[in-house]
mmCIF file of C-alpha atoms and ligand atoms in Angstrom:
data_model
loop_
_atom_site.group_PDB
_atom_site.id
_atom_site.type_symbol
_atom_site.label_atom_id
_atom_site.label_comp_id
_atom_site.label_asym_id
_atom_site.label_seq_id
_atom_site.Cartn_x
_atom_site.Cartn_y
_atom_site.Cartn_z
ATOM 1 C CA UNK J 1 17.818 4.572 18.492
ATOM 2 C CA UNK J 2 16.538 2.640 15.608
ATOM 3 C CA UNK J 3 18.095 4.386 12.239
ATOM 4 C CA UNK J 4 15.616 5.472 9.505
ATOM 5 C CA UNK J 5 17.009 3.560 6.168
ATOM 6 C CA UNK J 6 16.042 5.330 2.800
ATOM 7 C CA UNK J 7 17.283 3.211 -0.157
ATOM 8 C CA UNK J 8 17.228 4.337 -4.042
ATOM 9 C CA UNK J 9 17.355 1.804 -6.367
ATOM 10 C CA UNK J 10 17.633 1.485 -10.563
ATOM 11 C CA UNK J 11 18.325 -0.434 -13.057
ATOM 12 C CA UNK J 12 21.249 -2.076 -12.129
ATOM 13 C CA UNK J 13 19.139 -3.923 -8.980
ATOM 14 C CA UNK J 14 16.900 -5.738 -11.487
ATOM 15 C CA UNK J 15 20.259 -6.744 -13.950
ATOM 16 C CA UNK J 16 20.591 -10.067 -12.731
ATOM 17 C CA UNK J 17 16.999 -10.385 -13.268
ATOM 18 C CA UNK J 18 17.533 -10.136 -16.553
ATOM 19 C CA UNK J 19 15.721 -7.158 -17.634
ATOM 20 C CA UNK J 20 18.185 -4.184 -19.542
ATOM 21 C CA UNK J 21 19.818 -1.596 -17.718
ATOM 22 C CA UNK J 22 20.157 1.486 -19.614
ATOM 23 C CA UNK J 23 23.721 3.099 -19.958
ATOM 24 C CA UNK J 24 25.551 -0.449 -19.910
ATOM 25 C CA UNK J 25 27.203 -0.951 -23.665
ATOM 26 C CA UNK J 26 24.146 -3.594 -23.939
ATOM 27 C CA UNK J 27 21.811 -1.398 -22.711
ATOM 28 C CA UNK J 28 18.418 -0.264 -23.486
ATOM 29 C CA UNK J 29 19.532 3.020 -25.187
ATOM 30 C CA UNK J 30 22.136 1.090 -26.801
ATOM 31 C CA UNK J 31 18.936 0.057 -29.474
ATOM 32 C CA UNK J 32 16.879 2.563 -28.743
ATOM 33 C CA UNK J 33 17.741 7.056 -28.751
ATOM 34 C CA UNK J 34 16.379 8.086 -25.916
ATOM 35 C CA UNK J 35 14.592 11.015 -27.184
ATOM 36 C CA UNK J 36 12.321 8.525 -29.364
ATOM 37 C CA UNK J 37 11.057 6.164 -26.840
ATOM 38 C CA UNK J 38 11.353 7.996 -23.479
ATOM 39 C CA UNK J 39 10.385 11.516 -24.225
ATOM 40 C CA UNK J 40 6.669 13.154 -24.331
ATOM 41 C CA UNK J 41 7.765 14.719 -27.933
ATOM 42 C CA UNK J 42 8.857 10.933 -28.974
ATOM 43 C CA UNK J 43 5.552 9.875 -28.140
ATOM 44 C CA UNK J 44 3.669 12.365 -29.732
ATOM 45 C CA UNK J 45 5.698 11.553 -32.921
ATOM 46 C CA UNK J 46 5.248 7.619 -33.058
ATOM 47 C CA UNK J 47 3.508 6.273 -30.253
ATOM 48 C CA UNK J 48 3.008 3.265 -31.500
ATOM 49 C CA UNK J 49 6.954 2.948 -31.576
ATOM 50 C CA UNK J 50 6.781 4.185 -27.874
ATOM 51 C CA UNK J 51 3.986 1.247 -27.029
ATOM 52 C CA UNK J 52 6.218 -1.389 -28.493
ATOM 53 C CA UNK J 53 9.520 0.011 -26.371
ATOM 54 C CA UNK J 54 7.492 -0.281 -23.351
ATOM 55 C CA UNK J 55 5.219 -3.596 -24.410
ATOM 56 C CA UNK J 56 8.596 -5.386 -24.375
ATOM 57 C CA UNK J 57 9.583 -4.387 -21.496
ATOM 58 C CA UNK J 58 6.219 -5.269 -20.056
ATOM 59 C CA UNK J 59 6.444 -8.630 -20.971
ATOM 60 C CA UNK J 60 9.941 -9.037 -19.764
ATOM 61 C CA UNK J 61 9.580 -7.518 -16.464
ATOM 62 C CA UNK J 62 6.094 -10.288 -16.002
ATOM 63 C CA UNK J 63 8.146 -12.802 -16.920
ATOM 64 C CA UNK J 64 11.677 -12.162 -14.460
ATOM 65 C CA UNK J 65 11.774 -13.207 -10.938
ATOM 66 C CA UNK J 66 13.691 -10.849 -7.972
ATOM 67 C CA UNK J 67 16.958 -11.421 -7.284
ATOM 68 C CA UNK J 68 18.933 -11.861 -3.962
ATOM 69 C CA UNK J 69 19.409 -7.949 -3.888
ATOM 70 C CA UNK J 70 15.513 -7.310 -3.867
ATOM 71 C CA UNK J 71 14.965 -10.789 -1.301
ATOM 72 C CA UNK J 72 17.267 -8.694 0.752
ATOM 73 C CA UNK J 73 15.979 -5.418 0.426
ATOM 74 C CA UNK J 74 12.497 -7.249 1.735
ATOM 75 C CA UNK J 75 14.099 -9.145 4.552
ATOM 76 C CA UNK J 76 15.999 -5.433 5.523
ATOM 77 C CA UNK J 77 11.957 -4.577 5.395
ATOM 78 C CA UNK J 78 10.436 -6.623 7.591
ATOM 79 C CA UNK J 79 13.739 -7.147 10.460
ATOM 80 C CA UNK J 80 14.892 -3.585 10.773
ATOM 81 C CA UNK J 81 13.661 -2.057 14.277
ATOM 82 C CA UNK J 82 13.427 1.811 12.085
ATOM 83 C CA UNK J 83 11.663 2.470 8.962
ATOM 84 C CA UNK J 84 13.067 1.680 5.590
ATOM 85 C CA UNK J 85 11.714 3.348 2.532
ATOM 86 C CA UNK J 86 12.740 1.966 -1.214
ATOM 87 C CA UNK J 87 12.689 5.379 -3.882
ATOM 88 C CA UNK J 88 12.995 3.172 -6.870
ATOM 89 C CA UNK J 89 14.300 4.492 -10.824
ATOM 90 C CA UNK J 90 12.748 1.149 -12.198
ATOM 91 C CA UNK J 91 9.544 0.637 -13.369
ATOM 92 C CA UNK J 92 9.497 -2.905 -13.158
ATOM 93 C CA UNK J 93 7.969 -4.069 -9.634
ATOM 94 C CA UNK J 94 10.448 -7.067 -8.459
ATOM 95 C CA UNK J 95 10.659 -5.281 -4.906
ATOM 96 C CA UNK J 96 6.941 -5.926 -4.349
ATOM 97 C CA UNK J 97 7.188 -9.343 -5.702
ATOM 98 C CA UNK J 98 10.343 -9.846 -3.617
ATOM 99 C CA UNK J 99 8.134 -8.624 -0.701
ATOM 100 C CA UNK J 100 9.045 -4.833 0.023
ATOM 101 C CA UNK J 101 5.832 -2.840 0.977
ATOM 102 C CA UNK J 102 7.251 0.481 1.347
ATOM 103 C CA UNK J 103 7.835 1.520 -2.384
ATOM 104 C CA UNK J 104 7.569 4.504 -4.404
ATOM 105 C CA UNK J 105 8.092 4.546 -8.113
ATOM 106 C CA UNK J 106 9.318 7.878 -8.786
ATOM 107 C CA UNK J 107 9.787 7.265 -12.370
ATOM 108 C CA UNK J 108 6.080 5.062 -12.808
ATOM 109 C CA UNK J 109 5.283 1.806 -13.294
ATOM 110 C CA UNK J 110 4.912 -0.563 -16.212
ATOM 111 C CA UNK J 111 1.780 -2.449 -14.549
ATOM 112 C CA UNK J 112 0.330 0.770 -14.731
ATOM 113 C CA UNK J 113 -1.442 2.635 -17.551
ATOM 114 C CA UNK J 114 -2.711 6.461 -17.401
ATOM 115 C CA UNK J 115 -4.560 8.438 -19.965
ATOM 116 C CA UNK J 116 -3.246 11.428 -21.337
ATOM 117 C CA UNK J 117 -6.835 13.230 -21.892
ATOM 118 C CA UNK J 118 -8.326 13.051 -18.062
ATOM 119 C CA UNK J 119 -5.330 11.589 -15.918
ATOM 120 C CA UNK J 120 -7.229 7.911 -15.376
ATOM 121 C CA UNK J 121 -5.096 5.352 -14.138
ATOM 122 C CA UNK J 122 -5.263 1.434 -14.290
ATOM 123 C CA UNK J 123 -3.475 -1.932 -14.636
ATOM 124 C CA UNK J 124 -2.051 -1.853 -18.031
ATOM 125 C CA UNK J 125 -2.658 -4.980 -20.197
ATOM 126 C CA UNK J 126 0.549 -6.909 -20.858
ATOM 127 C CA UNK J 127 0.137 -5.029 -24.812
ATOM 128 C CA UNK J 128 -0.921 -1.497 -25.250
ATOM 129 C CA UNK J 129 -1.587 0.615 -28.986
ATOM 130 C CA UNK J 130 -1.917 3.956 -29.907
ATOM 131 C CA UNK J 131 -5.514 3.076 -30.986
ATOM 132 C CA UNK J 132 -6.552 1.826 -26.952
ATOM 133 C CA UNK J 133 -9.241 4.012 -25.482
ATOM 134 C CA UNK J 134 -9.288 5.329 -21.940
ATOM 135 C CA UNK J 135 -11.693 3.131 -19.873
ATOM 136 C CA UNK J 136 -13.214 6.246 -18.513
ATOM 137 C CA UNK J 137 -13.142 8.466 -20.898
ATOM 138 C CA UNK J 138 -12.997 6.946 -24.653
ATOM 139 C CA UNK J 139 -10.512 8.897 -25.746
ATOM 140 C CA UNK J 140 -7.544 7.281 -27.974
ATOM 141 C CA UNK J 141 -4.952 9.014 -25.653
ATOM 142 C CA UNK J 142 -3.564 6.020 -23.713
ATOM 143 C CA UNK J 143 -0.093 6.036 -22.570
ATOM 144 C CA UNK J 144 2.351 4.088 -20.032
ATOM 145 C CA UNK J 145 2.432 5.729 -16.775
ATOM 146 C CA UNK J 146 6.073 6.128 -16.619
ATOM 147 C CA UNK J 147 7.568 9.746 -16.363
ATOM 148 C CA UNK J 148 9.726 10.640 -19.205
ATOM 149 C CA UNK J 149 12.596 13.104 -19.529
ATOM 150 C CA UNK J 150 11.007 16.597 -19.180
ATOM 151 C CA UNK J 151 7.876 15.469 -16.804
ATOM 152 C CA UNK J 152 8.357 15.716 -13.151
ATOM 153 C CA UNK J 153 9.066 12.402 -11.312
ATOM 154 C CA UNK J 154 5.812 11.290 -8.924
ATOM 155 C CA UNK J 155 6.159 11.290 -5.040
ATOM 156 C CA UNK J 156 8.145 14.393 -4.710
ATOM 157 C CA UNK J 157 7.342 15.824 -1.163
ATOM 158 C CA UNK J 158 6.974 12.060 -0.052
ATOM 159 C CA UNK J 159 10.811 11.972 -1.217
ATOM 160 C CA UNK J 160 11.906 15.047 -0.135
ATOM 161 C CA UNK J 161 10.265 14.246 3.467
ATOM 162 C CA UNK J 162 12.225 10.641 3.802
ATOM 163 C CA UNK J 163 15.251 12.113 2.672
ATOM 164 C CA UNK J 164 15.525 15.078 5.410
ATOM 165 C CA UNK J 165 14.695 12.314 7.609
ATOM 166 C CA UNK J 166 17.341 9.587 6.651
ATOM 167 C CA UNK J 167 19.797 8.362 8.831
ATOM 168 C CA UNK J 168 21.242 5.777 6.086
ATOM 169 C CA UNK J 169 20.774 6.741 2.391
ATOM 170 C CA UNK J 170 21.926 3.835 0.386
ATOM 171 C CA UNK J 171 22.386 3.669 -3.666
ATOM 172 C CA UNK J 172 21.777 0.650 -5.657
ATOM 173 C CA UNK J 173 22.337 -0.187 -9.264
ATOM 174 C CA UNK J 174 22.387 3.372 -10.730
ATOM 175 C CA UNK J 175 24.942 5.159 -12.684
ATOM 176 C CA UNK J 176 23.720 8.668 -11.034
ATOM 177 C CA UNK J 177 22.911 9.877 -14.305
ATOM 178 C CA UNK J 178 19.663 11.083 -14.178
ATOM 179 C CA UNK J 179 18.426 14.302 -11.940
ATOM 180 C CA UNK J 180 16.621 14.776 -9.500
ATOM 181 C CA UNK J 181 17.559 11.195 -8.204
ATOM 182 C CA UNK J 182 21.443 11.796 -8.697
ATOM 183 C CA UNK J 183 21.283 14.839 -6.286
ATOM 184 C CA UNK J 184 19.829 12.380 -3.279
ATOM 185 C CA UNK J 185 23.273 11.530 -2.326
ATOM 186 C CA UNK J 186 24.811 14.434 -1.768
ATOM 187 C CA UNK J 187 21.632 16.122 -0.467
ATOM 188 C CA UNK J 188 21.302 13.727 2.421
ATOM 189 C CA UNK J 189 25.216 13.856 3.206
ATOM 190 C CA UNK J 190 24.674 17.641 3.931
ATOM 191 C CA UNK J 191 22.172 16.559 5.851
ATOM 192 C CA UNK J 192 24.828 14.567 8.154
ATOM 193 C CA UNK J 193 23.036 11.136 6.901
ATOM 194 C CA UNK J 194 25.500 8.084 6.503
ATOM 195 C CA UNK J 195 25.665 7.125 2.101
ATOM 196 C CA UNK J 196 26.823 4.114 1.146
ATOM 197 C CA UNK J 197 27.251 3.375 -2.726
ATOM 198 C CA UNK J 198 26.512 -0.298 -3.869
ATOM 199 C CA UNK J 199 27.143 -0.695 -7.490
ATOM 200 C CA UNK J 200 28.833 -3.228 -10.236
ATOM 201 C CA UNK J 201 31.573 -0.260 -10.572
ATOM 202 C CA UNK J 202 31.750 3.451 -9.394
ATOM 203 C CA UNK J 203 28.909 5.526 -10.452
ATOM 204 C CA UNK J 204 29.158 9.035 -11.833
ATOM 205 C CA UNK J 205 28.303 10.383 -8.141
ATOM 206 C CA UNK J 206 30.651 7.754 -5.660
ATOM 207 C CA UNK J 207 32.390 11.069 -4.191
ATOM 208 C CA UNK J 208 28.962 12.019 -2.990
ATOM 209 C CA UNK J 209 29.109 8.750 -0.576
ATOM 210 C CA UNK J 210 31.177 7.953 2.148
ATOM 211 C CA UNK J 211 30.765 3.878 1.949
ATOM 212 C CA UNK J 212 31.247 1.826 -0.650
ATOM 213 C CA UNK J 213 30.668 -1.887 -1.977
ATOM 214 C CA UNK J 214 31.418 -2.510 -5.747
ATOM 215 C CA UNK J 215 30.333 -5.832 -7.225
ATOM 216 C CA UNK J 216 27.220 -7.543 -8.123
ATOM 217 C CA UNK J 217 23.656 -6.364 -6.561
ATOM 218 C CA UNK J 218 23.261 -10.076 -6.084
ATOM 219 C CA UNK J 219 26.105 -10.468 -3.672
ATOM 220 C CA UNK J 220 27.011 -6.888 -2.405
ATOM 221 C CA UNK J 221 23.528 -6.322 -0.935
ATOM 222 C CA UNK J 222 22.617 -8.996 0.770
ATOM 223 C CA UNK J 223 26.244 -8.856 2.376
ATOM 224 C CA UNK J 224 25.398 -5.219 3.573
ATOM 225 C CA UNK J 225 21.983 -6.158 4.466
ATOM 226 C CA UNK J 226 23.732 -8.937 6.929
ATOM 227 C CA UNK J 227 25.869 -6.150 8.286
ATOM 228 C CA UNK J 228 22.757 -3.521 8.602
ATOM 229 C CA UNK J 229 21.038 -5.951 10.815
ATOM 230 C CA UNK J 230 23.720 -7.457 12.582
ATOM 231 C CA UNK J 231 25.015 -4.008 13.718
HETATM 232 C C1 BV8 U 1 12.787 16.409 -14.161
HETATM 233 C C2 BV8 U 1 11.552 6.453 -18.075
HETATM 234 C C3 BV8 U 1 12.027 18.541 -13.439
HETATM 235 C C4 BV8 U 1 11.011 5.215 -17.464
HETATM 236 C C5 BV8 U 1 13.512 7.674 -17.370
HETATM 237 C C6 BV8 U 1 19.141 18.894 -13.180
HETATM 238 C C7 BV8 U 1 18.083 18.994 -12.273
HETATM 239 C C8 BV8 U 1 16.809 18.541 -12.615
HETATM 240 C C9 BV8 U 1 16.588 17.947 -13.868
HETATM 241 C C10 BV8 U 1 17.625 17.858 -14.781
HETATM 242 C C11 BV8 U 1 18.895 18.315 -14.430
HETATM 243 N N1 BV8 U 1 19.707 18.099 -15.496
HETATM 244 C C12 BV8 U 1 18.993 17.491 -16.490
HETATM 245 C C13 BV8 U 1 17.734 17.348 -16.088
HETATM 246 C C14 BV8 U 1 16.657 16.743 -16.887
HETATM 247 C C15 BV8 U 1 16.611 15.217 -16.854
HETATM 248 C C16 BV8 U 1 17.924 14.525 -16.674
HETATM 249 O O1 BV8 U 1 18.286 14.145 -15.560
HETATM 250 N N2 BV8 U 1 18.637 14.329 -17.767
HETATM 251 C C17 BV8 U 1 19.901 13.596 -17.698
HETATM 252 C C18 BV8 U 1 20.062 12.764 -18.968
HETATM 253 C C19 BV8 U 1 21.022 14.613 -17.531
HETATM 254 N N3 BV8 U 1 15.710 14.775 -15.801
HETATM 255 C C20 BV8 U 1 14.381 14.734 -16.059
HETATM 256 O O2 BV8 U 1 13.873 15.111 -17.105
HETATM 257 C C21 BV8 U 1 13.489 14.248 -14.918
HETATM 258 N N4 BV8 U 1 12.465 15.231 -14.691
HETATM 259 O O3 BV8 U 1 13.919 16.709 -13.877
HETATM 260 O O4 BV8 U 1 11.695 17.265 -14.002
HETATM 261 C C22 BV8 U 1 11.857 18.474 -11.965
HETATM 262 C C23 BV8 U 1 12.899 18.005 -11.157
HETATM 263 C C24 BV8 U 1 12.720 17.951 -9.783
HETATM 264 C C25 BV8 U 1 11.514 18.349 -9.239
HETATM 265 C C26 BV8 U 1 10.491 18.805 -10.072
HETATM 266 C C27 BV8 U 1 10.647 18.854 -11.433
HETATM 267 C C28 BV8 U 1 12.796 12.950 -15.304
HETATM 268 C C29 BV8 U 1 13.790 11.828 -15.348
HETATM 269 C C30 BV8 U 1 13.075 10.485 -15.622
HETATM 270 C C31 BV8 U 1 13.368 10.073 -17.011
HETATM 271 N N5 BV8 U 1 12.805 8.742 -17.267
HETATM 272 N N6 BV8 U 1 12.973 6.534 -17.790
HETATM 273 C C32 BV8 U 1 11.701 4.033 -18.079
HETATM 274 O O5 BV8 U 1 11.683 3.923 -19.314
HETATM 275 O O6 BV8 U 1 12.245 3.227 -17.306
HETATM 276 S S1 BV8 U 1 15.161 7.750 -16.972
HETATM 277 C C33 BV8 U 1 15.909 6.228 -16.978
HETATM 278 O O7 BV8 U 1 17.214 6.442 -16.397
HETATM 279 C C34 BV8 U 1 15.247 5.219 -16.080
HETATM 280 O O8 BV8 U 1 14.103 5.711 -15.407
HETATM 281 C C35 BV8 U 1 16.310 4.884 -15.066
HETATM 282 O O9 BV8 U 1 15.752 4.600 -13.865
HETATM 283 C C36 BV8 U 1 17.081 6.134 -15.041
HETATM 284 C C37 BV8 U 1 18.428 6.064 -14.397
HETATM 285 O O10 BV8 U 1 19.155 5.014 -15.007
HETATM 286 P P1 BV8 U 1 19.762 3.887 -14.033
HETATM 287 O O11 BV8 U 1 18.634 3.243 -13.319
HETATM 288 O O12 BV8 U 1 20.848 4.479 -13.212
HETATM 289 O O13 BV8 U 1 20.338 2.861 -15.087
HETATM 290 P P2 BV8 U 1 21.723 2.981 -15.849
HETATM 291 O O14 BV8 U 1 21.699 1.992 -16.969
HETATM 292 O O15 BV8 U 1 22.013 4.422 -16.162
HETATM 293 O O16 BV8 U 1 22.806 2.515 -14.766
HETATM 294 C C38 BV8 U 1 22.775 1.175 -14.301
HETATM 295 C C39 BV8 U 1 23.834 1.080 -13.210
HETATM 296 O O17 BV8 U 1 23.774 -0.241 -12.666
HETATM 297 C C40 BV8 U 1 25.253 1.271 -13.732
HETATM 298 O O18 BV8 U 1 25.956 2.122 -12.841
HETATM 299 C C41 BV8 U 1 25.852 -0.132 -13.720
HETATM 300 O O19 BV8 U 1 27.236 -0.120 -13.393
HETATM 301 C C42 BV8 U 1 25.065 -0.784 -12.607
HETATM 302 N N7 BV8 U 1 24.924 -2.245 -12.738
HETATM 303 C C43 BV8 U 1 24.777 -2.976 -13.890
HETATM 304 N N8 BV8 U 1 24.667 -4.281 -13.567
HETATM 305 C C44 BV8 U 1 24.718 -4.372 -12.210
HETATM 306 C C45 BV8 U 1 24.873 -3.075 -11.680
HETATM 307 N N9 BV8 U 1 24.977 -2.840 -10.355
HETATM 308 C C46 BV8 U 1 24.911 -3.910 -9.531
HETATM 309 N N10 BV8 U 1 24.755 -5.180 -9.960
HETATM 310 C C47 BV8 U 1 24.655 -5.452 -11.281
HETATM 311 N N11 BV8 U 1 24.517 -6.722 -11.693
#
């Protein structure tokens, strides 16, 4: 019986892409306090601060190519006989470059741009300002469409559905820091799924899974991709 894979990813996938992982002692919030660039009231107080925390990023993330960990995750995609479903943290979209089509972004995008006055979306120009209008409805309310602490992450019955469904729940590249992601784990273990943990070290929920690879995303997960399919 072909098994139904659901993978989370974050930040640490997309490390040897370059782009800045958050918690690491280089890390994003190592420049940055959280509650100024990744927070609703942060934004209300200077979002032109906000813009340029995410503009960077923007730019970054165009510019960075996948990694071996996402060409795996893609190849898992396209020669594993059951479905496998990527719930990513990141906001940077190196899985669809690296050819995975079955995505969701439960924390948003950075391609993406969505207006705080009527809820428009669209592709966000490589730079956004405070002073951008809304392409449908003029007002100066533009933001990144990436959920901050304090909004609810996007997809949630989608997630909730793969999850009860998930013969294989695999981590990747997150320090289990952040809820409702960091409950996944242990949620699909009651469920009787198998969890395997793939991560530079041990994150803050490795008791939660019942596998685990600890190394680089680059060589751990293409390794256990090998494995997956060669079972
Ligand atoms: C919500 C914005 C309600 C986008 C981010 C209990 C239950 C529910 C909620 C809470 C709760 N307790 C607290 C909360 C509130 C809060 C929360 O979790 N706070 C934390 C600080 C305690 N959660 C929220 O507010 C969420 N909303 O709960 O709404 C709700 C809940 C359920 C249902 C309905 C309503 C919203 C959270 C989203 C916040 N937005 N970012 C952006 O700027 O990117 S969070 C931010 O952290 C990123 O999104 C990131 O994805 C996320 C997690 O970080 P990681 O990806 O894990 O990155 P990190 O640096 O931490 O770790 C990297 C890991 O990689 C490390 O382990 C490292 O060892 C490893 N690594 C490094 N290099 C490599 C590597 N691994 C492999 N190879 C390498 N080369």
């Amino acid at each position: 019986m072909a098994r139904n894979i659901v993978i989370l990813t974050g930040a640490g996938i997309s490390a040897e892409s370059g782009l800045g992982t958050f918690r690491d002692e280089d890390g994003l919030w190592a420049n940055h306090a959280l509650e100024d660039v990744a927070t609703p009231e942060g934004f209300a107080r200077d979002p032109d601060l906000v813009h340029r925390f995410y503009n960077t990023r923007r730019i970054q993330a165009a510019a960075a190519r996948p990694n071996a960990a996402h060409e795996a995750l893609a190849r898992l995609e396209t020669w594993h006989l059951g479905h496998v479903l990527i719930i990513t943290q990141n906001v940077d979209d190196l899985h669809e470059r690296a050819g995975s089509h079955h995505v969701l972004h439960m924390h948003g995008s950075l391609r993406q741009a969505l207006c705080a006055a009527c809820d428009h979306r669209w592709t966000a120009p490589p730079e956004m300002h405070a002073s951008d209008t809304c392409p449908a409805c003029g007002a100066a309310a533009t933001r990144p469409d990436v959920v901050w602490f304090g909004e609810i992450p996007h997809w949630g019955a989608r997630i909730d559905e793969a999850l009860a469904g998930a013969d294989i729940f695999a981590s990747i590249g997150t320090s289990g820091e952040v809820y409702p992601a960091a409950a996944y784990a242990q949620h699909c273990r009651r469920l009787g799924a198998h969890t395997v943990e793939l991560n530079l070290e041990p994150s803050r929920g490795a008791r939660d899974f019942a596998e685990h690879h600890y190394g680089p995303a680059s060589e751990v997960v293409p390794a256990w991709v090998d494995r997956v399919l060669g079972a």
